Each structure stands twice: as C-alpha cells, then as structure tokens.
Short mmCIF file of C-alpha atoms and ligand atoms in Angstrom, two decimals:
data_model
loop_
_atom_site.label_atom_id
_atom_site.label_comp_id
_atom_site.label_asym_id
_atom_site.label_seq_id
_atom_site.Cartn_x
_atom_site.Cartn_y
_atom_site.Cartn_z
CA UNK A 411 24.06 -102.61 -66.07
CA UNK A 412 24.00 -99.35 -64.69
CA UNK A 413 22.86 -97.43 -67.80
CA UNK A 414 19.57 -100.25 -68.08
CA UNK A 415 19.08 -99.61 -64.26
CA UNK A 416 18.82 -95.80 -65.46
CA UNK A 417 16.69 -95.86 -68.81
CA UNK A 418 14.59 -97.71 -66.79
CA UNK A 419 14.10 -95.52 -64.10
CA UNK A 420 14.01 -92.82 -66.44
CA UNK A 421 11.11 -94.57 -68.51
CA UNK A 422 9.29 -95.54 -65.32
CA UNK A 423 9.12 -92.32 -64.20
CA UNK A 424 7.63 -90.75 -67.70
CA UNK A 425 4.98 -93.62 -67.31
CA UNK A 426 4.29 -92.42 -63.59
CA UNK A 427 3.49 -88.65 -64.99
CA UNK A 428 1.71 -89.65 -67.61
CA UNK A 429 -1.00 -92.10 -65.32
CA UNK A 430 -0.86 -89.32 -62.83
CA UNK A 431 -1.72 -86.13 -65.72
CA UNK A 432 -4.34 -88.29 -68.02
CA UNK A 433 -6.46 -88.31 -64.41
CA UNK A 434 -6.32 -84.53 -64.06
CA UNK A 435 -5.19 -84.38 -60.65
CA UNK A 436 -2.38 -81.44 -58.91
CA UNK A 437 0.90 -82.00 -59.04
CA UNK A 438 1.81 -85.38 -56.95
CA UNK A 439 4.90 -85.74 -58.02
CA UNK A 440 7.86 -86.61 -55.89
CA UNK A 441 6.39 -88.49 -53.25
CA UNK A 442 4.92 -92.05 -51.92
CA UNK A 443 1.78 -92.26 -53.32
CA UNK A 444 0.89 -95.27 -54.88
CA UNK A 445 -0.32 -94.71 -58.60
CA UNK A 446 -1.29 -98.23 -58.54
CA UNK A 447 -3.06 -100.68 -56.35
CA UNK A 448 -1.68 -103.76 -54.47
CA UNK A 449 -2.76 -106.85 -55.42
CA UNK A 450 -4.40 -107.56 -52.24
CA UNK A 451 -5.89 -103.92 -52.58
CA UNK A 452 -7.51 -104.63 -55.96
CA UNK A 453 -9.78 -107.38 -54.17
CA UNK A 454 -11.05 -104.85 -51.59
CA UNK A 455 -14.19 -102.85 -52.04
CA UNK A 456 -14.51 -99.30 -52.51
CA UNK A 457 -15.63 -96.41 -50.01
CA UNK A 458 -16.88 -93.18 -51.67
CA UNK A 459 -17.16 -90.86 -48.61
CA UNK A 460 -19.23 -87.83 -49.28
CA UNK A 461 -19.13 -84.16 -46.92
CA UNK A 462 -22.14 -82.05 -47.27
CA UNK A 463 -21.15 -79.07 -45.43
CA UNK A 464 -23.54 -78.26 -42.68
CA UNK A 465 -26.35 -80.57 -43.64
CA UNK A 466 -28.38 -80.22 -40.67
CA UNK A 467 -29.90 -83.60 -39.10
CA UNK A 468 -33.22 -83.34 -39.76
CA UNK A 469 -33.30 -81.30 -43.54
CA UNK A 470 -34.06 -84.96 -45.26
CA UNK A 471 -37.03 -85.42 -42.62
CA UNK A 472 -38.35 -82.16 -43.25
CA UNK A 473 -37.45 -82.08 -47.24
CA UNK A 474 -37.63 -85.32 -48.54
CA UNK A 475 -35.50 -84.81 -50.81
CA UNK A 476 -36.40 -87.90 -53.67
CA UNK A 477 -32.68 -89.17 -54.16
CA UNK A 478 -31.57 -89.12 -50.89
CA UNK A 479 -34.50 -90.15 -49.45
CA UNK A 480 -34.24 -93.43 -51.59
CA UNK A 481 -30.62 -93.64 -50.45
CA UNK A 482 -31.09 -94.00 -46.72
CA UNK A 483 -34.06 -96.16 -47.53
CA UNK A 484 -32.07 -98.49 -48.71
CA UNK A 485 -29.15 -98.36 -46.41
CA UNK A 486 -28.67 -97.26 -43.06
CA UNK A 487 -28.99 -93.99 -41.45
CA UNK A 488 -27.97 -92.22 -37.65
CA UNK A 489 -30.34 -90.40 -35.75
CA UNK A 490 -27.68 -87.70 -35.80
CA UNK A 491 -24.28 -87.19 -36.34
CA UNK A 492 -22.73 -85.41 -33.82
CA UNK A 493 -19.64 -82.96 -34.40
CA UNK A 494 -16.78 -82.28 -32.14
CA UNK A 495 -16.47 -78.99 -30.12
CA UNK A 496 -16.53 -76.63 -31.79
CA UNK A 497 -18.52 -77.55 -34.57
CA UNK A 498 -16.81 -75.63 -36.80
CA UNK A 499 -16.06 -77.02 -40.91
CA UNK A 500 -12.12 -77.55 -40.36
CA UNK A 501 -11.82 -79.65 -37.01
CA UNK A 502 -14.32 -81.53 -37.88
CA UNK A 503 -13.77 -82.56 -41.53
CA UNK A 504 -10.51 -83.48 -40.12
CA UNK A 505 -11.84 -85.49 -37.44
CA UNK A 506 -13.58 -87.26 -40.01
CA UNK A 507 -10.29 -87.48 -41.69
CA UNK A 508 -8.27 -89.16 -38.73
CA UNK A 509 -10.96 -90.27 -36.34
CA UNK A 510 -9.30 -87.67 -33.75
CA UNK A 511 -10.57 -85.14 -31.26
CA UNK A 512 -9.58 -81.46 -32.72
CA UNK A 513 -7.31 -81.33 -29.34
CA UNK A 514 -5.03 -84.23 -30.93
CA UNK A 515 -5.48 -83.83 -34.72
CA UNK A 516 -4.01 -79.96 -34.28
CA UNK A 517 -6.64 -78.25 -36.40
CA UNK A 518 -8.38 -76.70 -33.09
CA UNK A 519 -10.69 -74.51 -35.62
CA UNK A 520 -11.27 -72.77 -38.48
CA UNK A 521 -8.97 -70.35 -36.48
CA UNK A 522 -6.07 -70.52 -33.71
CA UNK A 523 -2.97 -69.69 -32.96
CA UNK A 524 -0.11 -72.26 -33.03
CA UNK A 525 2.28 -71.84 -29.98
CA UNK A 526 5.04 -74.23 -32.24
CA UNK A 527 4.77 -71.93 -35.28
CA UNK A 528 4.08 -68.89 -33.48
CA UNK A 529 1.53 -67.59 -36.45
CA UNK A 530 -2.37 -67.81 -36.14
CA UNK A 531 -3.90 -70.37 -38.51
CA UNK A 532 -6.63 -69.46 -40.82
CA UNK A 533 -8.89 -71.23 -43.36
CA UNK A 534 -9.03 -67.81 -45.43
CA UNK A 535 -5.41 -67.67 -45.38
CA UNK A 536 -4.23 -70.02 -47.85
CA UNK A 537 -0.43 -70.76 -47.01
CA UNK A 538 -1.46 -71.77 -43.08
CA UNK A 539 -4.08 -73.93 -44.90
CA UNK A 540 -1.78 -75.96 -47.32
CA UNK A 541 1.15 -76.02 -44.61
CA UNK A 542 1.24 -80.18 -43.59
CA UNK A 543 2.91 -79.04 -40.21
CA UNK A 544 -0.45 -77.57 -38.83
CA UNK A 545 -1.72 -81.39 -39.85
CA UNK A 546 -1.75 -83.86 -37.24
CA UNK A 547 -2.76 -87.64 -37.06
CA UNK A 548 -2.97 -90.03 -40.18
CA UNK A 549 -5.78 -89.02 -42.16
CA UNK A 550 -7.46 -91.72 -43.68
CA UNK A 551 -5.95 -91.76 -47.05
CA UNK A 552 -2.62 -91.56 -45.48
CA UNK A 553 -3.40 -94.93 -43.61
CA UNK A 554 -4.99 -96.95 -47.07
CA UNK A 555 -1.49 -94.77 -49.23
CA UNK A 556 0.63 -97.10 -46.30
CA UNK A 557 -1.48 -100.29 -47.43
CA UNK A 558 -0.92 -99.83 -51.09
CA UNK A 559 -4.07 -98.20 -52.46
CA UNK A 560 -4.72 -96.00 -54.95
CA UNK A 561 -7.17 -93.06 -53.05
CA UNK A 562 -8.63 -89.97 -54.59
CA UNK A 563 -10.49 -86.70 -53.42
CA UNK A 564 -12.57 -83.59 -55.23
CA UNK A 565 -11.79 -81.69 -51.87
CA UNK A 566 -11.57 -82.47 -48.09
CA UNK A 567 -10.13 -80.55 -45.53
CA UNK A 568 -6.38 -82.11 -45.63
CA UNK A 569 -6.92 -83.55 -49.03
CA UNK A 570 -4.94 -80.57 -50.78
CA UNK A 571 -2.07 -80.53 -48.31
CA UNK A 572 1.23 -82.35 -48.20
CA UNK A 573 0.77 -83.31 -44.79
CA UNK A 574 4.12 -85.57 -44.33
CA UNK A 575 4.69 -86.29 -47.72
CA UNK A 576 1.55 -87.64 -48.33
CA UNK A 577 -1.51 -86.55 -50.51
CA UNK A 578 -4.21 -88.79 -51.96
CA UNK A 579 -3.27 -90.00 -55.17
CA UNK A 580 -5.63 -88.08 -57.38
CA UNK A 581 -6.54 -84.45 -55.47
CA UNK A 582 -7.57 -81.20 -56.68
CA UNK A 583 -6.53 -77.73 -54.86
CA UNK A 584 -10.19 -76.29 -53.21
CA UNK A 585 -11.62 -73.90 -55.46
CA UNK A 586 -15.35 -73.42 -53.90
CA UNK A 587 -16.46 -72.41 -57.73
CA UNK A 588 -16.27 -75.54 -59.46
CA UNK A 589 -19.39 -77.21 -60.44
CA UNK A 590 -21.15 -79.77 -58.25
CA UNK A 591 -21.67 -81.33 -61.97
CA UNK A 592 -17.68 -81.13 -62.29
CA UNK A 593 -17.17 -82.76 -59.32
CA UNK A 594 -19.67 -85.67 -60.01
CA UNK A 595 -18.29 -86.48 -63.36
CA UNK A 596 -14.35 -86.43 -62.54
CA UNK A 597 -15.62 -89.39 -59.33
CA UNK A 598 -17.34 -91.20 -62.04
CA UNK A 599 -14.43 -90.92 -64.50
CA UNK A 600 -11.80 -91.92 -61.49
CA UNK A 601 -14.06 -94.82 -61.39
CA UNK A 602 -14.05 -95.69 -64.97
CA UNK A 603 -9.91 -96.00 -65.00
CA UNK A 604 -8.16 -99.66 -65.13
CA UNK A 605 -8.41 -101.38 -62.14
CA UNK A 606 -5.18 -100.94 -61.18
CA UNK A 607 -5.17 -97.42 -61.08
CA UNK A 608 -8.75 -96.75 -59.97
CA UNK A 609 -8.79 -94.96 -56.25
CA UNK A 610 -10.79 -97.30 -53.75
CA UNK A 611 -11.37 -94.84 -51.49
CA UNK A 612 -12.63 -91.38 -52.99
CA UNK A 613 -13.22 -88.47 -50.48
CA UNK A 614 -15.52 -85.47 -52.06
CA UNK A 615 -17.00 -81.98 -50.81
CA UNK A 616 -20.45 -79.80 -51.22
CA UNK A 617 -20.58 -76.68 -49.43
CA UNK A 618 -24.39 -75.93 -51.09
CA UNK A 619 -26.46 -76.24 -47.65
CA UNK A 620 -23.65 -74.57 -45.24
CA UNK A 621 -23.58 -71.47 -47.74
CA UNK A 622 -27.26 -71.35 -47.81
CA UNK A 623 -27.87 -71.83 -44.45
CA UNK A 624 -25.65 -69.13 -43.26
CA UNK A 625 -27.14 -66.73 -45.64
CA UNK A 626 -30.85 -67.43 -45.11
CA UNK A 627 -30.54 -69.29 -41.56
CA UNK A 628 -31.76 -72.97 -41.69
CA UNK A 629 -35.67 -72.04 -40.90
CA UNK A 630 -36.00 -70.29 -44.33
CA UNK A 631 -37.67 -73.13 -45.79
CA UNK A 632 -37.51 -71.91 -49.27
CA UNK A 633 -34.07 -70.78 -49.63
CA UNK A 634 -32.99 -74.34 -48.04
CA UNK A 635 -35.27 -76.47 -50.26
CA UNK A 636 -34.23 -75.16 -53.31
CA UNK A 637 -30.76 -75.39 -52.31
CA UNK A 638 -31.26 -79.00 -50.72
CA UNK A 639 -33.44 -80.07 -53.69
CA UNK A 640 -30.06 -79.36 -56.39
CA UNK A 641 -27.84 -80.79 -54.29
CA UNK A 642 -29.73 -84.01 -54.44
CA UNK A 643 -29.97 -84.08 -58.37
CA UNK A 644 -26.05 -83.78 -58.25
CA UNK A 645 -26.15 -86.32 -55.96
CA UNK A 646 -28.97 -88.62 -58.04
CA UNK A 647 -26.40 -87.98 -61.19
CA UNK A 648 -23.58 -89.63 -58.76
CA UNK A 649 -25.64 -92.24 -57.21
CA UNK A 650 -26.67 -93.57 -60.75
CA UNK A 651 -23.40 -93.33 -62.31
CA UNK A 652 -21.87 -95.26 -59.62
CA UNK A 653 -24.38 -97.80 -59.41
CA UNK A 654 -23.69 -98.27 -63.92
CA UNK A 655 -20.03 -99.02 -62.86
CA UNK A 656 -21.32 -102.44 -61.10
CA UNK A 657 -18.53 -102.01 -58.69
CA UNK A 658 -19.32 -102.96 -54.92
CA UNK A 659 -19.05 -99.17 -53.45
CA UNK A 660 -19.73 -98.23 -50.42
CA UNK A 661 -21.48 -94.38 -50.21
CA UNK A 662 -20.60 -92.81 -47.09
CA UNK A 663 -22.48 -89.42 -46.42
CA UNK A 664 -21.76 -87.43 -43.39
CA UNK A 665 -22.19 -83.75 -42.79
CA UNK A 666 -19.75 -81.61 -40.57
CA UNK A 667 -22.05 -79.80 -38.58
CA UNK A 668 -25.62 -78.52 -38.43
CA UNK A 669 -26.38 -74.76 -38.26
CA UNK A 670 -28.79 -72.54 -36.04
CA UNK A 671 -30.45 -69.61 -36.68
CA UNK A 672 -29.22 -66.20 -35.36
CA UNK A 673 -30.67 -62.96 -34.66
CA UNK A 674 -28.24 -60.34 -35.98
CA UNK A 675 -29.01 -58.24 -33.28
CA UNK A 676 -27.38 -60.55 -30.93
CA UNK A 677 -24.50 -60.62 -32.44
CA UNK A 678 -21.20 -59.07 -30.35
CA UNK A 679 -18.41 -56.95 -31.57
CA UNK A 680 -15.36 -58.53 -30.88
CA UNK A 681 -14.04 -55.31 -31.33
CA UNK A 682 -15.62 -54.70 -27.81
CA UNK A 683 -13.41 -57.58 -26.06
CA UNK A 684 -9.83 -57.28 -27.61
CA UNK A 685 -7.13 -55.29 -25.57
CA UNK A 686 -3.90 -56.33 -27.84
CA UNK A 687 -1.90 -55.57 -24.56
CA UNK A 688 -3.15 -57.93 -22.55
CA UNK A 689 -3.78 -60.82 -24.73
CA UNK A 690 -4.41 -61.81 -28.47
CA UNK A 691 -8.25 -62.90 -28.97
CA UNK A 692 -8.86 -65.38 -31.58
CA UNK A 693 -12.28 -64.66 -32.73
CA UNK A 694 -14.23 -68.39 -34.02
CA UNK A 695 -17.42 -66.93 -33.20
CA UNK A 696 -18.77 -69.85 -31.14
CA UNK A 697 -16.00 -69.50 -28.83
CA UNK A 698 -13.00 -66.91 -28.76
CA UNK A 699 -9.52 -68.11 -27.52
CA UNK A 700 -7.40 -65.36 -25.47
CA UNK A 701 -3.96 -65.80 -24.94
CA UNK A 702 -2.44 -64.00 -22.28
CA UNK A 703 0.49 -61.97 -23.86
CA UNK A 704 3.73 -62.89 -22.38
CA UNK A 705 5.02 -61.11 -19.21
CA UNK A 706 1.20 -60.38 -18.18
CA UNK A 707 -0.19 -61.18 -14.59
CA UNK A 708 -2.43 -64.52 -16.23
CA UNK A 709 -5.18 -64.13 -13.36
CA UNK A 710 -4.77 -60.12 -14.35
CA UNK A 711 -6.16 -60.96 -17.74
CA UNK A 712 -8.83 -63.45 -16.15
CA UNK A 713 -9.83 -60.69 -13.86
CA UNK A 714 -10.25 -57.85 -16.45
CA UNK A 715 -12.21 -60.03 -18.87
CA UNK A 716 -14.98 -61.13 -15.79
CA UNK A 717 -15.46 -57.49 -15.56
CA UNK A 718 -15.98 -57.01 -18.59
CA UNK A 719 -18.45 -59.82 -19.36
CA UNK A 720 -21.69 -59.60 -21.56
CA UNK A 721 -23.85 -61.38 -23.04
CA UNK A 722 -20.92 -64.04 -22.96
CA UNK A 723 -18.89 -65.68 -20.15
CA UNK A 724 -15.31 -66.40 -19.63
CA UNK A 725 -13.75 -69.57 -18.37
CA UNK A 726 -10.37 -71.26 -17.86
CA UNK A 727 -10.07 -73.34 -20.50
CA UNK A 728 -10.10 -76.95 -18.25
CA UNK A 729 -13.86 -75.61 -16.91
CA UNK A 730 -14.93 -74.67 -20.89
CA UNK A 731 -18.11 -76.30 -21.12
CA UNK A 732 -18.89 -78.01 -24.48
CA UNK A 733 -15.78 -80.29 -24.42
CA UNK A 734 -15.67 -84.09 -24.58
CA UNK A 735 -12.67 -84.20 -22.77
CA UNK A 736 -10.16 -81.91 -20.42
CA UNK A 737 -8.79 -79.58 -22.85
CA UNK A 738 -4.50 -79.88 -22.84
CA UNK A 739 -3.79 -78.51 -26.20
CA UNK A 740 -1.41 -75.26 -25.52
CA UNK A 741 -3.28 -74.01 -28.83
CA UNK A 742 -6.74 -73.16 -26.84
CA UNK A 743 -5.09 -70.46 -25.16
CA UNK A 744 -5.32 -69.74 -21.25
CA UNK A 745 -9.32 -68.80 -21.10
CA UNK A 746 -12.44 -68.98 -23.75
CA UNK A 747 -15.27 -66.75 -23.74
CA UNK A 748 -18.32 -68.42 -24.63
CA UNK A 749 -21.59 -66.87 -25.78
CA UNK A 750 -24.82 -67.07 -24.11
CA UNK A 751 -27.28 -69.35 -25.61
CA UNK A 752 -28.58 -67.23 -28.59
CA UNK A 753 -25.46 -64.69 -29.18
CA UNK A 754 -22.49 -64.96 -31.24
CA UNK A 755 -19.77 -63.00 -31.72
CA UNK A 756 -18.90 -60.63 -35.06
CA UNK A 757 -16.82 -58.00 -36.04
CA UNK A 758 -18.32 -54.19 -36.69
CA UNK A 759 -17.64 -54.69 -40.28
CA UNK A 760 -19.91 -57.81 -40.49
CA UNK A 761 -22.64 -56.27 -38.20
CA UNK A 762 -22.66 -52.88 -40.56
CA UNK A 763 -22.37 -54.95 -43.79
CA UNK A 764 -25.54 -56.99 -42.26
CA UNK A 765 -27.37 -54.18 -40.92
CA UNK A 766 -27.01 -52.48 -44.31
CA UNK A 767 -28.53 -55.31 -46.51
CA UNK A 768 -31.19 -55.14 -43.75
CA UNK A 769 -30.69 -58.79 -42.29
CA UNK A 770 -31.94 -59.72 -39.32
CA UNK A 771 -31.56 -63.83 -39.20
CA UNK A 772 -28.38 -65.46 -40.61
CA UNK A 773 -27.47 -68.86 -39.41
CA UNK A 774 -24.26 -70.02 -37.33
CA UNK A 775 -22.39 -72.90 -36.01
CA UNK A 776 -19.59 -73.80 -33.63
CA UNK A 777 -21.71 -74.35 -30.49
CA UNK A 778 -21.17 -77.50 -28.34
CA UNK A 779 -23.05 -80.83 -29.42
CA UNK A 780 -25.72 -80.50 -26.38
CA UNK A 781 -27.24 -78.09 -28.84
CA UNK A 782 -29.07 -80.58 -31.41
CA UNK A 783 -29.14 -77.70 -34.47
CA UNK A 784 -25.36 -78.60 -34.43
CA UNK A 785 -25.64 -82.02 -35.41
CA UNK A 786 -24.96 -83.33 -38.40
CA UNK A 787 -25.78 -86.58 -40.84
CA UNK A 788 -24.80 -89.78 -41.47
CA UNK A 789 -26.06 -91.70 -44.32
CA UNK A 790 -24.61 -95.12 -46.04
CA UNK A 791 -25.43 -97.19 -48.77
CA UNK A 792 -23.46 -100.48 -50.18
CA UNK A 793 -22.46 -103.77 -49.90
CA UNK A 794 -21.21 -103.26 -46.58
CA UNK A 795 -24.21 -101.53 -44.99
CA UNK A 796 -27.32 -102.70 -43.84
CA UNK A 797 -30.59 -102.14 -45.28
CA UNK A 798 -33.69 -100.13 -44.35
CA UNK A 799 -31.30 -100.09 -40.86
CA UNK A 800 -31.49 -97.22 -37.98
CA UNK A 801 -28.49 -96.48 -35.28
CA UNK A 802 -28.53 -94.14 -32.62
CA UNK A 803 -26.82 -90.52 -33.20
CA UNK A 804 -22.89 -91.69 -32.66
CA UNK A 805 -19.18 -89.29 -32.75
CA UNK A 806 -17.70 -88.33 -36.38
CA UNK A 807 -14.82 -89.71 -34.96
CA UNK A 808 -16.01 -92.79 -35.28
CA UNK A 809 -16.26 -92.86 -39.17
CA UNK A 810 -12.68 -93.17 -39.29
CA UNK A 811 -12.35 -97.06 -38.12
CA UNK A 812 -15.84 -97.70 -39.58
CA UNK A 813 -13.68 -97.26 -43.00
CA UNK A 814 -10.72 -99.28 -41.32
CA UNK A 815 -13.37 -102.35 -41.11
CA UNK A 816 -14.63 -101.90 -44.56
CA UNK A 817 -11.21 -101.62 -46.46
CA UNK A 818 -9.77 -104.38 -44.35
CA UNK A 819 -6.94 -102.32 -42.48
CA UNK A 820 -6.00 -102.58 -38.85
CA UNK A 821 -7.27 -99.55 -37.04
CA UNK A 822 -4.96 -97.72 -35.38
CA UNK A 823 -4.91 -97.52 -31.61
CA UNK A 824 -4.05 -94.11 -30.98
CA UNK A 825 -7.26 -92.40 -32.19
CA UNK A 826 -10.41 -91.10 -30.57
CA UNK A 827 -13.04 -93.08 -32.15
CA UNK A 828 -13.72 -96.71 -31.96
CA UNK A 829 -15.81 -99.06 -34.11
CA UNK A 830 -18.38 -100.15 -31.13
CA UNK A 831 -20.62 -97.51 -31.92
CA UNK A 832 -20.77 -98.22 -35.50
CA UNK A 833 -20.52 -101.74 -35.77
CA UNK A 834 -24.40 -102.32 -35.79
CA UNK A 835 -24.68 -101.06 -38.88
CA UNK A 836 -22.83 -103.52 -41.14
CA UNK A 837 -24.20 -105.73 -42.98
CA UNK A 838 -22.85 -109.05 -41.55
CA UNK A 839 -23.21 -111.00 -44.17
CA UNK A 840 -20.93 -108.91 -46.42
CA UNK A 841 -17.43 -111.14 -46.18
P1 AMP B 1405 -17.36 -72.39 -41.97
O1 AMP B 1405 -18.77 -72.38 -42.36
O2 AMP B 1405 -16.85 -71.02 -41.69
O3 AMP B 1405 -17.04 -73.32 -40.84
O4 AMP B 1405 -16.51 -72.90 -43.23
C1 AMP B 1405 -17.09 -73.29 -44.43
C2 AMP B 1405 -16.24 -72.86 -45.58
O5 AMP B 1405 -15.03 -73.61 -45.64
C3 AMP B 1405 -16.92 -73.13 -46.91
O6 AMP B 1405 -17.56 -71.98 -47.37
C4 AMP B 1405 -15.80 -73.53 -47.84
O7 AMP B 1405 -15.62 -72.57 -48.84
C5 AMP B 1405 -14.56 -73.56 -46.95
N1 AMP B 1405 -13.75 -74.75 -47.25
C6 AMP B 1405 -14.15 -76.03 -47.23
N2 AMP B 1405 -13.13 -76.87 -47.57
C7 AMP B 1405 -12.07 -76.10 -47.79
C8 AMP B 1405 -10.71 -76.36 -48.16
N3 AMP B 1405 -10.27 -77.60 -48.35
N4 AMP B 1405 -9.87 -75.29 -48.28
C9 AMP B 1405 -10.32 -74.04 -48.05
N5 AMP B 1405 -11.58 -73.73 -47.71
C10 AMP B 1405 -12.45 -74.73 -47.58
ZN1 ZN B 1406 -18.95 -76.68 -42.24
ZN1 ZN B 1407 -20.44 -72.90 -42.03
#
C-alpha cells in the first residue's frame, strides 16, 4: 500500500515538471501553485491585464495609434488613470497588483530603506527585488492561486518573486531585452494549452513608452510616435491572436504612471543634500526620504535641512503633500524633501553624463497625482466591459477588485481600492 502511495507520488510529480517545463516558465517547483484549474475555475472567463510603462493619458488622443484606438472604441476607457504617490514604476505596478496604497503593500518606491531588514531596497539591485519579504498584501494572482486557477505573467512587478510561497503558475524572471514579439507569442501560446492548464488570468509588461519618454521627454513628438506606433503593432499581433482563440478574454490595459518633461538644468545634486552623519537620504528623485541616524537630535536634522533648502522644501513626513492618506509607514523616514514644481533631483554623475551628450529635456515621474502629466491609462476590452463606454479618471487601486468581480472571487476587505468607482463600466448584461 505504501509502495503504490509512493510510485504514485513519484509519477505525479514527473507529470507536474513536465506540464510546468513544456510551458517554458522559471522554476516553480516546490510550492502551491496550481498547474491545473478547478472545475469551477474552468467555467470562469479570462483577464489578460496588460502594463505599458508610463503611457501617458493623453498619447492615444494625440497619436491615434490605429490598434489601440480601435480597442478603446470598442470597449471602455478612463479619462485618466491616476497613480499613487509617488508615481514611481514599482509602488504602483504593485498597487495594481494588490489594490493597496504603497504605505500598506511595503514597496514605498523604486527605492527605500526597510527599518525590519535594515538594508535599502532597490529595483537595480536584484536580490532586494526577488526577496518575497519586502512583498506585502496578496497580489492578485496570489488571491485567484487560493481559488484554484491556473495564472500566468511575461513580467510584473511581484510576478518573479516568491512572495510567501507563491508565484504565478507560468512566470518568467524580468529581462528588459526580450522581444515585445516574444512576449506576444508565449501569451498566445499559454492560451493555446488544454483547458485545464491554460492560465485565466495572464499579467504582461512593455516598458517601450517609459524608456522613450525619459530619453526624449514626452513632448518630442517624433521620438514618442514612433515608439507608440510599434508598441501598438505588438499589441495589434496580441489583440488578433487572442481574438482567433474565441475565448471570452477580458483585455485590461493600464499604465503605471505618466511622465513630464524636465529641463536638465533644473535638475539638483543630491550630492548637495546628503550629510551621512546626520541622516541617510534615499534619493527617488520626486521625493528623497531622510532618516535621521540614530542617536541624532531629530528636530537637529529638521533644522539643518530648512537651512539648507533650495529649489526644494522639506517637510515632516505627516505634512508631505502629495499623499492620499497620513503617511504611518516607518519606511518613509522622519522628513521628505520635495522639489519645486519643475526641479528634480540627480546625482553629479547623471547631470555630467547629460550635460556631455548635450541634453537639455529628459522626462521624469514620481510627482503627486495633482500633476495631470503623471497620470496614467486605463483601457478594457471583452465580454465583461462595456462598449464605446467613458468613466471618469478613477485610483489604480481600484483595478484590483475590478478583477475580483470579473473572475468571480470575493474581494478582500483589507485593501485600498473598492469596486464603486469601477463598477460603471461593466457590461451588465455579461452573467
Ligand atoms: P522607473 O522609470 O525608474 O520608475 O522604472 C522603470 C524601469 O523598471 C524599467 O526601465 C524596467 O526596466 C524596470 N522594471 C520593470 N519591471 C521590472 C521587474 N519586474 N524587475 C526589475 N526591473 C523592472
Ligand atoms: Zn513606470
Ligand atoms: Zn520611468
């Protein structure tokens, strides 16, 4: 009895690799994710949500772009989506992710220091990136894993972590140099697998417009057309080959943030700022955190850095403006400094490197949501959508139990976002 109990273990986990290996995904091994949908999960529709890093609210206006233009035609579109402070790529990806504010989710910005780890987190360094304990909240593949459904991602922030054990079924590790047309065709294969294996929810990532858009700024209308214009014959490729599967998907597209041009001469040297015996400065350049260093007179540090202000201002973090709600998280540090309107701050390396090529506008983001260049899109397209439908510009964190409603699972109450806002544009007769 025992020995059966053991080949068949033993064969059901060769079966197990070889589902997860044939659909070229990282290692998954070892954990809970389900390799194959529940029966009640195989009679749900699927939700294909799309990031377009810092996609700018009003590029399609301006662009018309032919395939997305056709897209939000045909489905419904916000006036704006509008990030979370700061409107950087990491919190707000993963407040797309959990439907949390970046004070609850953990992932403050694409830089900040953990008090509970003691170590300062950083999207260039690669092993504070992939560590799950920097990952708060249930990200949203997480939530359909615990109701038995197979999920996939080509990137999202979170998608190539362990955060608690979890991963999407099928993910790949982020490597920024892999095709657009790679990325495309492994979503369209992920939807050609047997039912029961095939991911209902499928997360995926371009970073085309944000890279652009930094480079050029977003007011250099040729750099950001021709970039904007590819882009949306990777994405006319996707939308046909989705629509040839005949399979009731949902297309969810949503941008992180938007982007605003930036005189490099107003850039400021952090250099300038940082006094590493006072405090630690955590440069995001929207906003720099300072931590007082321990044993140091707190209003001391305040004190120095009013004197010292230019071109930016300092606060205590409760009075930051550009928060939706009264900062708590330790993380934040004891005061911000936040540029004036039309500054930013840099490093000297940056500024020479820039001053060098001779570049005088790059573009930026990270600045609070009262700033429209920050916001971002949101564009969907399916069964469960409306048509030819308009809503008001509404919170990322509100795409979170928007995909709760469409998938059929209870949302959560201990998240920031709420379904009111995004309700209106369903498609009520969808059952
Ligand atoms: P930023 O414009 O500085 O807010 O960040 C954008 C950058 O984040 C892009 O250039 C991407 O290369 C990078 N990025 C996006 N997703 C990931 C990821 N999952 N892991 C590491 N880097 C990422
Ligand atoms: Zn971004
Ligand atoms: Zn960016």
């Amino acid at each position: 009895m025992m020995l059966k109990k053991i080949v068949l273990y033993g064969l059901l986990s060769v079966l197990l690799l070889i589902t997860i290996t044939s659909c070229g995904s990282s290692s998954n091994i070892g954990t809970s994710y389900p390799t194959v949908n529940s029966e009640a999960s195989l009679h749900k529709p699927y939700v294909l949500l799309i990031s377009l890093d810092g996609f700018r609210w009003d590029y399609v206006e301006k662009y018309k772009p032919q395939h997305l233009s056709n897209f939000i035609k045909n489905g419904v579109s916000a006036e704006s989506l509008i990030s979370a402070f700061p409107s950087k790529t990491f919190p707000n990806h993963y407040s797309i992710a959990t439907g949390m504010y970046p004070e609850n989710h953990g992932i403050l910005s694409n830089i900040f220091y953990s008090n509970k780890k003691n170590k300062v987190y950083s999207i260039r360094n690669r092993e504070t990136v992939t560590d799950g304990d920097f990952y708060g909240g249930t990200p949203i593949w997480m939530l359909a894993d615990r109701n038995k459904m197979v999920t996939a991602s080509y990137f999202f922030v979170g998608s190539d972590v362990e955060i608690r054990g979890v991963r999407p079924t099928y993910s790949k590790d982020y490597d920024g140099k892999i095709k657009n047309e790679t990325r495309v065709s492994q979503v369209l294969d992920w939807l050609a697998l047997p039912k029961k294996q095939r991911p209902h929810l499928i997360t995926m990532y371009f970073s085309d417009m944000d890279d652009t858009g930094h480079r050029y700024g977003p007011n250099n209308e040729s750099e950001i057309k021709k970039a904007l214009f590819n882009l949306d014959e990777n994405l006319g490729d996707l939308f046909a080959g989705v629509k040839a599967t005949g399979l009731p998907v949902n297309i969810i597209i949503v941008s992180d943030h938007g982007m605003a041009a930036m005189s490099t001469a107003n850039l400021i040297p952090i250099e300038t700022i940082q006094n590493d015996s006072l405090f630690l400065a955590i440069d995001n350049g929207s906003m720099v955190n300072i931590h007082p260093k321990d044993g140091v007179e707190i209003d001391a540090v305040f004190e120095y850095l009013k004197q010292n202000e230019g071109h930016y201002e300092v606060y205590k973090t409760e009075d930051t403006p550009g928060f939706e709600y009264l900062p708590k998280n330790k993380d934040w540090g004891a005061f911000q400094l936040i540029p004036d309107p039309g500054y930013y701050f840099s490093n000297e390396k940056n500024m020479m490197l820039l001053k060098q090529n001779n570049i005088s506008t790059i573009g930026v983001h990270g600045f609070d949501s009262e700033n429209k260049d920050m916001h971002g899109i949101f564009y969907a397209n399916g069964p469960a959508f409306k048509k030819e439908y308009t809503i008001p510009s509404f919170q990322n964190i509100d795409i979170y139990p928007l995909i709760c409603e469409i998938l059929g699972f209870e949302i959560p109450n201990n998240i920031d976002g709420t379904i009111s806002n995004v309700q209106d544009a369903l498609n009520p007769d969808n059952d």
